[in-house]
Short mmCIF file of C-alpha atoms and ligand atoms in Angstrom, two decimals:
data_model
loop_
_atom_site.label_atom_id
_atom_site.label_comp_id
_atom_site.label_asym_id
_atom_site.label_seq_id
_atom_site.Cartn_x
_atom_site.Cartn_y
_atom_site.Cartn_z
CA MET A 1 0.07 -0.05 -0.19
CA GLU A 2 1.10 3.68 -0.70
CA LYS A 3 2.53 5.31 2.55
CA ASP A 4 0.20 8.08 2.65
CA ILE A 5 -3.07 6.38 2.09
CA LEU A 6 -3.17 5.16 5.78
CA ASN A 7 -4.10 7.90 8.24
CA LYS A 8 -1.11 7.15 10.31
CA LYS A 9 -1.46 8.47 13.93
CA GLU A 10 2.13 9.24 15.78
CA CYS A 11 3.09 10.65 18.81
CA GLY A 12 3.54 14.70 18.29
CA TRP A 13 7.05 14.96 20.56
CA LEU A 14 8.24 12.38 18.00
CA LYS A 15 8.28 15.25 15.09
CA ILE A 16 9.89 17.72 17.44
CA ASN A 17 13.37 19.05 17.54
CA GLU A 18 14.97 20.53 20.80
CA ASP A 19 14.31 23.86 20.10
CA GLU A 20 10.66 23.35 19.11
CA LYS A 21 10.45 21.69 22.39
CA GLN A 22 11.83 24.47 24.41
CA SER A 23 9.81 27.00 22.49
CA ILE A 24 6.88 24.53 23.75
CA PHE A 25 7.93 24.70 27.37
CA ASN A 26 8.98 28.03 27.43
CA TYR A 27 5.11 28.94 26.31
CA CYS A 28 3.63 26.64 29.00
CA ASN A 29 5.61 28.43 31.95
CA SER A 30 3.26 31.55 30.99
CA TYR A 31 0.61 29.03 30.93
CA ILE A 32 1.28 28.22 34.48
CA GLU A 33 1.50 31.22 35.24
CA PHE A 34 -1.93 32.49 33.93
CA LEU A 35 -3.58 29.47 35.60
CA ASN A 36 -2.04 30.50 39.17
CA LYS A 37 -3.07 33.99 38.88
CA CYS A 38 -6.77 32.96 37.24
CA LYS A 39 -8.78 30.79 39.11
CA THR A 40 -12.29 32.35 38.56
CA GLU A 41 -14.14 33.74 35.30
CA ARG A 42 -13.58 37.26 37.52
CA GLU A 43 -9.84 37.13 37.69
CA ALA A 44 -9.87 35.55 33.95
CA SER A 45 -11.87 38.02 32.63
CA ASN A 46 -9.71 41.01 34.48
CA TYR A 47 -6.57 39.17 33.29
CA ILE A 48 -7.75 39.04 29.44
CA VAL A 49 -8.89 42.67 29.52
CA ASP A 50 -5.21 43.65 30.99
CA LYS A 51 -3.55 41.77 28.32
CA LEU A 52 -5.94 43.16 25.58
CA LYS A 53 -5.57 46.86 27.01
CA ASN A 54 -1.75 46.26 26.51
CA ASN A 55 -2.02 45.08 23.45
CA GLY A 56 -3.72 48.02 21.93
CA PHE A 57 -7.38 47.01 22.58
CA ILE A 58 -10.12 49.82 23.16
CA ASP A 59 -13.70 49.33 25.26
CA ILE A 60 -16.25 49.49 22.33
CA ASN A 61 -18.19 51.74 24.29
CA THR A 62 -15.66 54.39 24.37
CA VAL A 63 -15.71 54.87 20.55
CA GLU A 64 -18.26 56.71 18.36
CA SER A 65 -16.96 54.80 15.06
CA VAL A 66 -15.21 51.74 14.12
CA LYS A 67 -13.01 51.28 11.17
CA THR A 68 -10.37 48.11 9.40
CA GLY A 69 -7.73 47.48 11.89
CA ASP A 70 -9.34 48.66 14.95
CA LYS A 71 -8.84 46.49 18.01
CA LEU A 72 -11.82 46.57 20.32
CA TYR A 73 -13.28 44.47 23.33
CA MET A 74 -16.37 44.60 25.47
CA GLN A 75 -16.22 42.95 28.97
CA ASN A 76 -19.76 41.76 30.45
CA ARG A 77 -20.21 42.15 33.96
CA ASN A 78 -16.45 41.40 34.92
CA LYS A 79 -17.26 37.62 33.87
CA SER A 80 -17.14 37.37 30.43
CA VAL A 81 -15.22 39.29 27.41
CA TYR A 82 -15.75 39.42 23.62
CA ALA A 83 -12.70 41.46 21.68
CA ALA A 84 -12.54 41.96 17.95
CA ILE A 85 -9.94 42.83 15.54
CA ILE A 86 -11.84 44.70 12.44
CA GLY A 87 -11.30 42.87 9.04
CA ASP A 88 -11.36 44.34 5.22
CA ASP A 89 -15.23 43.61 5.21
CA LEU A 90 -17.32 42.59 8.38
CA LEU A 91 -20.42 41.41 6.46
CA SER A 92 -18.17 38.84 4.54
CA GLY A 93 -18.38 37.23 8.23
CA LEU A 94 -16.14 36.43 11.10
CA ASN A 95 -13.61 34.02 12.12
CA ILE A 96 -14.49 33.08 15.87
CA ILE A 97 -12.66 31.28 18.45
CA GLY A 98 -14.67 30.95 21.40
CA SER A 99 -13.83 29.52 24.87
CA HIS A 100 -14.93 29.54 28.47
CA ILE A 101 -13.45 30.86 31.35
CA ASP A 102 -15.49 29.16 34.61
CA SER A 103 -14.70 26.08 35.80
CA PRO A 104 -16.27 23.37 37.90
CA ARG A 105 -16.11 24.47 41.80
CA LEU A 106 -17.75 24.90 45.49
CA ASP A 107 -19.45 28.38 45.86
CA LEU A 108 -20.35 29.58 49.06
CA LYS A 109 -24.29 29.31 49.94
CA PRO A 110 -26.07 33.00 50.99
CA ASN A 111 -26.18 31.91 54.58
CA PRO A 112 -22.72 30.14 54.50
CA LEU A 113 -21.24 30.60 58.40
CA TYR A 114 -22.27 28.35 60.95
CA ASP A 115 -20.82 26.16 63.58
CA ASP A 116 -21.38 22.64 64.79
CA ALA A 117 -19.56 19.89 66.94
CA LYS A 118 -17.27 22.80 67.84
CA ILE A 119 -16.03 23.81 64.26
CA GLY A 120 -17.04 26.56 62.06
CA LEU A 121 -17.54 26.10 58.84
CA PHE A 122 -18.99 27.37 55.41
CA LYS A 123 -21.97 25.66 53.55
CA THR A 124 -21.45 25.24 49.46
CA HIS A 125 -23.43 24.70 46.45
CA TYR A 126 -21.41 23.37 43.82
CA TYR A 127 -21.14 24.45 40.39
CA GLY A 128 -20.96 22.30 37.83
CA GLY A 129 -20.27 18.39 37.30
CA ILE A 130 -18.48 17.52 39.90
CA LYS A 131 -17.52 13.75 41.28
CA LYS A 132 -17.78 15.37 45.20
CA TYR A 133 -15.67 12.87 47.01
CA GLN A 134 -12.45 14.22 44.90
CA TRP A 135 -13.26 17.70 46.77
CA THR A 136 -12.86 16.40 50.36
CA THR A 137 -9.66 16.48 52.51
CA ILE A 138 -7.81 19.03 49.83
CA PRO A 139 -6.18 22.69 50.43
CA LEU A 140 -9.22 25.10 49.30
CA ALA A 141 -8.91 28.35 48.71
CA LEU A 142 -11.56 31.17 49.02
CA HIS A 143 -11.47 33.77 45.79
CA GLY A 144 -14.76 36.18 44.85
CA VAL A 145 -16.48 39.34 45.88
CA ILE A 146 -18.83 40.85 48.69
CA VAL A 147 -20.48 43.67 47.35
CA LYS A 148 -22.05 45.51 50.31
CA ALA A 149 -25.68 47.28 49.96
CA ASN A 150 -24.02 50.61 49.53
CA LYS A 151 -22.22 49.14 46.45
CA GLU A 152 -18.57 49.15 48.09
CA LYS A 153 -17.07 45.97 46.49
CA VAL A 154 -14.54 43.97 48.78
CA SER A 155 -12.15 41.53 46.49
CA ILE A 156 -11.35 38.16 48.59
CA CYS A 157 -8.53 35.69 47.60
CA ILE A 158 -7.28 33.44 50.65
CA GLY A 159 -5.50 30.48 50.39
CA GLU A 160 -3.09 31.35 47.21
CA ASP A 161 -0.21 32.68 49.23
CA ASP A 162 1.97 30.36 51.38
CA ASN A 163 1.42 32.25 54.39
CA ASP A 164 -2.26 32.29 53.85
CA PRO A 165 -4.46 29.88 55.57
CA ILE A 166 -6.27 27.45 53.70
CA PHE A 167 -9.82 25.83 54.22
CA THR A 168 -10.75 22.06 53.61
CA ILE A 169 -13.95 19.63 53.55
CA THR A 170 -13.77 16.55 56.06
CA ASP A 171 -14.00 13.15 55.23
CA ILE A 172 -14.79 9.95 57.83
CA LEU A 173 -11.63 8.06 58.59
CA PRO A 174 -11.73 4.42 57.17
CA HIS A 175 -11.75 2.98 60.57
CA LEU A 176 -15.38 4.25 60.89
CA ALA A 177 -16.47 4.64 57.08
CA GLN A 178 -18.12 1.04 56.85
CA ASN A 179 -21.45 2.43 56.28
CA GLN A 180 -20.05 4.93 53.55
CA TYR A 181 -17.77 2.14 51.78
CA GLU A 182 -21.69 0.49 51.74
CA LYS A 183 -22.80 3.19 49.65
CA LYS A 184 -22.59 3.93 45.74
CA ILE A 185 -19.99 6.34 44.51
CA GLY A 186 -22.12 9.16 44.00
CA LYS A 187 -23.78 9.11 47.16
CA ALA A 188 -20.72 8.75 49.27
CA ILE A 189 -20.28 12.44 49.73
CA GLU A 190 -23.83 14.13 49.67
CA GLY A 191 -23.93 17.68 48.51
CA GLU A 192 -24.75 19.04 51.98
CA ASP A 193 -21.57 17.03 53.24
CA LEU A 194 -19.40 19.92 51.26
CA ASN A 195 -18.91 22.02 54.24
CA ALA A 196 -15.46 23.59 54.64
CA VAL A 197 -14.09 24.33 57.81
CA VAL A 198 -13.10 27.76 58.91
CA GLY A 199 -12.22 28.22 62.40
CA SER A 200 -12.21 26.93 65.73
CA ILE A 201 -11.50 29.37 68.23
CA PRO A 202 -14.84 30.31 70.16
CA ASN A 203 -15.51 33.87 71.31
CA SER A 204 -14.70 34.51 74.76
CA ASP A 205 -17.68 36.43 75.77
CA ASN A 206 -20.37 33.63 74.58
CA GLU A 207 -18.19 30.75 73.40
CA SER A 208 -19.68 31.31 69.56
CA ILE A 209 -16.78 30.31 67.00
CA LYS A 210 -19.31 31.46 64.22
CA GLU A 211 -19.35 34.71 65.99
CA ASN A 212 -15.69 34.93 66.50
CA ILE A 213 -15.04 34.47 62.76
CA LEU A 214 -17.75 37.12 62.05
CA SER A 215 -15.51 39.14 64.10
CA LEU A 216 -12.31 38.42 62.58
CA LEU A 217 -13.75 39.36 58.89
CA ASN A 218 -15.62 42.31 60.31
CA LYS A 219 -12.15 43.94 61.54
CA LYS A 220 -10.31 42.49 58.12
CA TYR A 221 -13.07 43.65 55.48
CA ASP A 222 -15.57 45.47 57.44
CA ILE A 223 -18.34 43.24 56.53
CA LYS A 224 -21.36 41.85 58.72
CA GLU A 225 -22.82 38.64 58.05
CA ILE A 226 -25.69 40.34 55.83
CA ASP A 227 -23.31 41.16 53.33
CA PHE A 228 -22.83 37.48 51.97
CA TYR A 229 -26.05 37.73 50.40
CA SER A 230 -24.67 39.80 47.78
CA SER A 231 -21.39 38.01 47.83
CA GLU A 232 -20.08 35.41 44.92
CA LEU A 233 -17.53 33.77 46.79
CA GLU A 234 -15.98 30.35 45.13
CA LEU A 235 -13.85 27.30 47.24
CA VAL A 236 -11.30 26.36 44.83
CA PRO A 237 -8.17 24.18 45.00
CA ALA A 238 -5.54 25.86 46.48
CA PHE A 239 -2.78 24.06 44.96
CA LYS A 240 -0.56 25.61 41.99
CA ALA A 241 -0.16 24.32 38.69
CA ARG A 242 2.68 21.92 38.51
CA ASN A 243 5.06 20.30 35.44
CA LEU A 244 3.87 16.63 35.61
CA GLY A 245 6.06 13.44 35.23
CA PHE A 246 10.07 12.93 35.04
CA ASP A 247 9.63 14.56 31.34
CA GLU A 248 8.03 17.40 32.62
CA SER A 249 5.79 16.65 29.45
CA MET A 250 2.27 17.49 31.05
CA VAL A 251 0.51 20.37 32.86
CA ALA A 252 -1.36 19.20 36.58
CA ALA A 253 -3.82 21.85 37.49
CA TYR A 254 -7.35 22.91 38.68
CA GLY A 255 -9.51 24.52 35.72
CA GLN A 256 -7.49 23.86 32.67
CA ASP A 257 -11.16 23.02 31.47
CA ASP A 258 -11.59 25.35 29.83
CA ARG A 259 -8.51 27.90 30.61
CA VAL A 260 -6.06 25.72 28.89
CA CYS A 261 -8.11 26.68 25.20
CA SER A 262 -8.83 30.11 26.70
CA TYR A 263 -5.10 31.01 27.19
CA ASP A 264 -4.80 29.85 23.42
CA ASN A 265 -7.41 31.64 22.26
CA LEU A 266 -6.14 34.88 23.93
CA MET A 267 -2.65 34.30 22.46
CA ALA A 268 -3.68 33.36 19.18
CA PHE A 269 -5.72 36.10 18.71
CA ILE A 270 -3.27 38.66 20.02
CA ASN A 271 -0.36 37.13 18.00
CA ALA A 272 -2.29 36.38 14.75
CA LYS A 273 -0.56 38.39 11.46
CA ASN A 274 -1.74 39.49 8.47
CA ILE A 275 -5.22 38.96 8.95
CA SER A 276 -7.75 39.77 6.58
CA LYS A 277 -11.21 38.81 7.83
CA THR A 278 -12.57 40.20 11.31
CA ASN A 279 -11.05 38.11 14.02
CA VAL A 280 -13.35 37.61 17.42
CA ALA A 281 -12.27 36.09 20.34
CA ILE A 282 -15.28 35.00 22.93
CA PHE A 283 -14.17 34.22 26.60
CA ALA A 284 -17.53 33.07 28.02
CA ASP A 285 -18.68 32.32 31.46
CA LYS A 286 -21.42 29.49 32.81
CA GLU A 287 -20.67 27.13 30.52
CA GLU A 288 -20.19 24.68 33.21
CA ILE A 289 -23.88 25.45 33.80
CA GLY A 290 -25.45 25.11 30.68
CA SER A 291 -24.08 28.82 29.56
CA VAL A 292 -27.17 30.39 30.83
CA GLY A 293 -27.60 33.95 32.39
CA ASN A 294 -26.38 37.03 30.92
CA THR A 295 -22.80 36.08 30.97
CA GLY A 296 -23.31 32.88 29.49
CA MET A 297 -22.77 32.04 25.71
CA CYS A 298 -26.69 32.17 25.55
CA SER A 299 -27.11 35.87 26.46
CA GLU A 300 -27.40 38.08 23.78
CA THR A 301 -24.79 40.36 24.82
CA PHE A 302 -23.02 38.79 22.04
CA ASP A 303 -25.66 40.10 19.20
CA LEU A 304 -24.94 43.38 20.89
CA PHE A 305 -21.21 43.17 20.52
CA ILE A 306 -21.27 42.25 16.71
CA SER A 307 -24.39 44.85 16.24
CA GLU A 308 -22.35 47.55 17.78
CA LEU A 309 -19.50 46.84 15.18
CA LEU A 310 -21.55 47.13 12.56
CA ASN A 311 -23.68 50.33 13.90
CA LYS A 312 -20.18 52.12 14.69
CA GLN A 313 -18.92 51.23 10.73
CA ASN A 314 -22.40 52.41 9.28
CA ILE A 315 -23.38 49.17 7.84
CA ASN A 316 -25.81 48.20 9.51
CA TYR A 317 -29.48 47.38 8.42
CA PRO A 318 -32.13 44.99 9.43
CA ASN A 319 -30.62 41.28 9.04
CA ALA A 320 -27.34 42.52 9.00
CA ILE A 321 -26.14 40.63 11.91
CA ASN A 322 -27.90 37.23 10.22
CA LYS A 323 -25.59 37.93 7.27
CA VAL A 324 -22.58 38.21 9.10
CA TYR A 325 -23.12 34.74 11.23
CA CYS A 326 -24.01 32.88 7.93
CA ASN A 327 -20.80 33.84 6.57
CA SER A 328 -19.04 33.14 9.76
CA LYS A 329 -16.59 30.50 10.90
CA MET A 330 -16.06 29.54 14.36
CA LEU A 331 -13.82 27.28 16.42
CA SER A 332 -15.58 26.43 19.41
CA ALA A 333 -12.60 25.82 21.62
CA ASP A 334 -13.32 23.56 24.67
CA VAL A 335 -11.16 20.52 26.05
CA GLY A 336 -11.85 17.11 24.86
CA ALA A 337 -11.52 13.80 27.15
CA ALA A 338 -8.26 11.89 26.54
CA VAL A 339 -7.83 8.13 26.92
CA ASP A 340 -7.36 7.49 30.54
CA PRO A 341 -4.90 4.54 31.09
CA ASN A 342 -6.50 3.54 33.96
CA TYR A 343 -10.17 3.71 32.49
CA GLN A 344 -9.72 2.71 28.89
CA ASP A 345 -12.97 1.28 28.51
CA VAL A 346 -15.08 4.08 28.53
CA SER A 347 -13.22 4.94 25.30
CA GLU A 348 -13.47 3.57 21.73
CA LYS A 349 -9.93 3.51 20.48
CA ASN A 350 -10.16 4.28 16.70
CA ASN A 351 -12.30 7.67 17.97
CA SER A 352 -10.50 8.24 20.79
CA SER A 353 -7.90 11.31 21.70
CA TYR A 354 -4.49 10.79 23.13
CA ILE A 355 -2.57 13.40 25.02
CA GLY A 356 0.55 14.54 23.08
CA TYR A 357 -0.98 13.74 19.61
CA GLY A 358 -1.92 17.07 18.87
CA VAL A 359 -5.18 19.46 18.92
CA GLU A 360 -8.54 17.60 18.93
CA LEU A 361 -11.52 18.08 16.67
CA ASN A 362 -14.63 16.43 17.50
CA LYS A 363 -17.00 16.65 14.49
CA TYR A 364 -20.07 16.43 17.68
CA THR A 365 -20.77 15.94 20.85
CA GLY A 366 -24.09 15.54 22.60
CA ALA A 367 -25.72 12.39 23.94
CA ARG A 368 -27.85 9.37 23.11
CA GLY A 369 -27.61 9.41 19.29
CA LYS A 370 -25.85 12.88 19.09
CA SER A 371 -28.73 14.80 21.30
CA GLY A 372 -27.97 17.95 21.58
CA ALA A 373 -24.82 18.59 19.27
CA SER A 374 -24.44 21.24 16.11
CA ASP A 375 -22.61 18.24 14.09
CA ALA A 376 -20.01 20.19 12.33
CA ASN A 377 -20.65 20.08 8.21
CA ALA A 378 -18.18 17.81 6.12
CA GLU A 379 -17.28 20.89 3.98
CA PHE A 380 -16.42 23.04 6.67
CA VAL A 381 -14.58 20.31 8.40
CA ALA A 382 -12.63 19.80 5.23
CA ASP A 383 -11.83 23.96 5.37
CA ILE A 384 -10.72 23.43 8.83
CA ARG A 385 -8.58 20.19 7.64
CA ASN A 386 -7.14 22.15 4.93
CA ILE A 387 -5.85 24.97 7.20
CA PHE A 388 -4.24 22.59 9.88
CA GLU A 389 -2.76 20.58 7.22
CA SER A 390 -1.51 23.53 4.98
CA ASN A 391 0.06 24.95 8.73
CA ASP A 392 1.45 21.69 9.45
CA ILE A 393 -0.71 21.35 12.58
CA LYS A 394 -0.95 18.33 14.33
CA TYR A 395 -4.59 17.03 14.87
CA GLN A 396 -6.89 14.43 15.88
CA VAL A 397 -10.19 13.77 15.15
CA SER A 398 -12.30 11.77 18.08
CA GLU A 399 -15.58 11.64 20.00
CA LEU A 400 -15.96 12.21 23.64
CA GLY A 401 -16.17 8.36 24.70
CA LYS A 402 -18.01 4.99 23.48
CA VAL A 403 -21.61 5.41 22.36
CA ASP A 404 -24.34 5.37 24.97
CA ILE A 405 -21.80 5.35 28.08
CA GLY A 406 -22.55 9.54 29.06
CA GLY A 407 -22.04 12.37 26.92
CA GLY A 408 -21.65 16.24 26.90
CA GLY A 409 -21.43 19.59 25.32
CA THR A 410 -19.91 22.58 24.54
CA ILE A 411 -21.11 26.01 23.52
CA ALA A 412 -21.05 24.99 20.03
CA TYR A 413 -24.26 24.68 19.09
CA ILE A 414 -25.33 28.11 20.53
CA LEU A 415 -23.33 29.90 17.80
CA ALA A 416 -24.30 27.48 15.16
CA ASN A 417 -28.14 27.97 15.84
CA LYS A 418 -27.09 31.39 14.60
CA GLY A 419 -26.02 29.97 11.37
CA ILE A 420 -22.56 29.99 11.99
CA ASP A 421 -20.32 26.87 10.70
CA VAL A 422 -18.87 25.69 14.05
CA ILE A 423 -16.61 22.81 15.00
CA ASP A 424 -15.02 21.88 18.51
CA CYS A 425 -11.47 22.33 18.39
CA GLY A 426 -9.27 21.68 21.68
CA VAL A 427 -6.97 20.54 24.21
CA PRO A 428 -7.43 16.57 25.26
CA ILE A 429 -7.85 16.24 28.77
CA ILE A 430 -7.16 13.67 31.40
CA SER A 431 -9.12 13.65 34.96
CA MET A 432 -11.59 16.39 33.80
CA HIS A 433 -13.48 18.21 36.32
CA SER A 434 -11.05 17.14 38.99
CA PRO A 435 -9.27 19.68 41.02
CA PHE A 436 -6.12 18.23 39.06
CA GLU A 437 -6.55 17.90 35.17
CA ILE A 438 -3.90 16.44 32.92
CA ALA A 439 -3.07 18.07 29.66
CA SER A 440 0.12 17.54 27.05
CA LYS A 441 2.21 20.42 26.89
CA PHE A 442 2.70 19.41 23.23
CA ASP A 443 -1.14 19.73 22.96
CA ILE A 444 -1.15 22.97 24.78
CA TYR A 445 1.12 24.37 22.29
CA GLU A 446 -0.18 22.80 18.95
CA ALA A 447 -3.78 24.22 19.93
CA TYR A 448 -2.11 27.47 20.20
CA LEU A 449 -0.60 27.13 16.94
CA GLY A 450 -4.12 25.88 15.45
CA TYR A 451 -5.95 28.99 16.64
CA LYS A 452 -2.99 30.97 15.28
CA ALA A 453 -3.80 29.51 11.96
CA PHE A 454 -7.36 29.89 11.73
CA PHE A 455 -7.24 33.59 12.71
CA GLU A 456 -4.66 33.96 10.16
CA ASN A 457 -6.81 32.49 7.27
CA GLU A 458 -8.64 34.47 4.85
MN1 LIG B 1 -15.48 22.65 29.02
MN1 LIG B 2 -16.26 21.22 31.39
#
């Protein structure tokens, strides 16, 4: 058989030289810094806006008119960001890459603080799809904001500095876990058991631990208990992103879904050269709970951003936005599930991604017979193949897992519903949604190169 008839899949590391390896490692050092600075959607959105401003981007709300070459952004409620570099002809469509900056975590309830059995605790309500047992007995950091009734905003970040205290959720000692062992794994730790330990010294007046903690918080942040009502406080893993393996070929970190594709998206968007189409980068919130709400991808604020580009170029007319969308191409930049060597039976190996084998394309996602999937058109998959193959981007095409064993989705269908050609394209991950997700440095860098090639394509 002729050699190139066969689609030979080989590990990406085998094809690179020492210089390329160094570029990959340097890039990932910066990525690791980003992960350590941005553990919440608010922190990521502010980081992204700072980076955009430093690269000449301007808030669209501050400009009257827009022309070719302009670099603009819109930050939505400190939680999501849209950015654009205006090309030659907006109506001929956009090159869009969309990722999300929220990750699974434990949110504090509106009335979080109480004491029980001589310990001070925070009640939590988990956000996104977590395996609850993974969140006990690990160090947790508290990130977020408390907004007082007078609108004064207090930013909180405790547990990231080595001198900071951390928080943690308890679990039963094995000696007394006989009943827990008999439960199914999904029920072994219940949602209402995810209460974080936050103190143990009682108030000398009335022996209340809760009141002692409240007075500490009052002294440090000038807040009262009622101020928790208007807060968004998130418990996230306190550990730092690390190099994984003797060869340091992987990154292990919290929140790589989907901050890995978000970082690649941002870097590719800023570094793309000689562009002709209008490039748009989306950094969405609320993907992990269904893309709902006014900061999620279903929100019409994205349509508003595109309409404003048309308005301020004086080229808007009824349905112009629909025309823009129908001419647009998009990569939905979200992570995929790589084959886990310990749990290979959930993957169908001919149609699975392996870490180190390049950026992953998912033609469709969904569950139970592709339900909920936007399913990219073959013609569009060919377009993306062409971009990747002509730029020597190593990619793999796969599915989430075996048929009928589960499923999932991304923001892809939301943009596809607008008329945009969309395909999922991201970094394969092991231990997705756990407090410590794994990605290959090769794939992280290859996704960046792939996104950049997409932005640079006509
Ligand atoms: Mn995701
Ligand atoms: Mn996810």
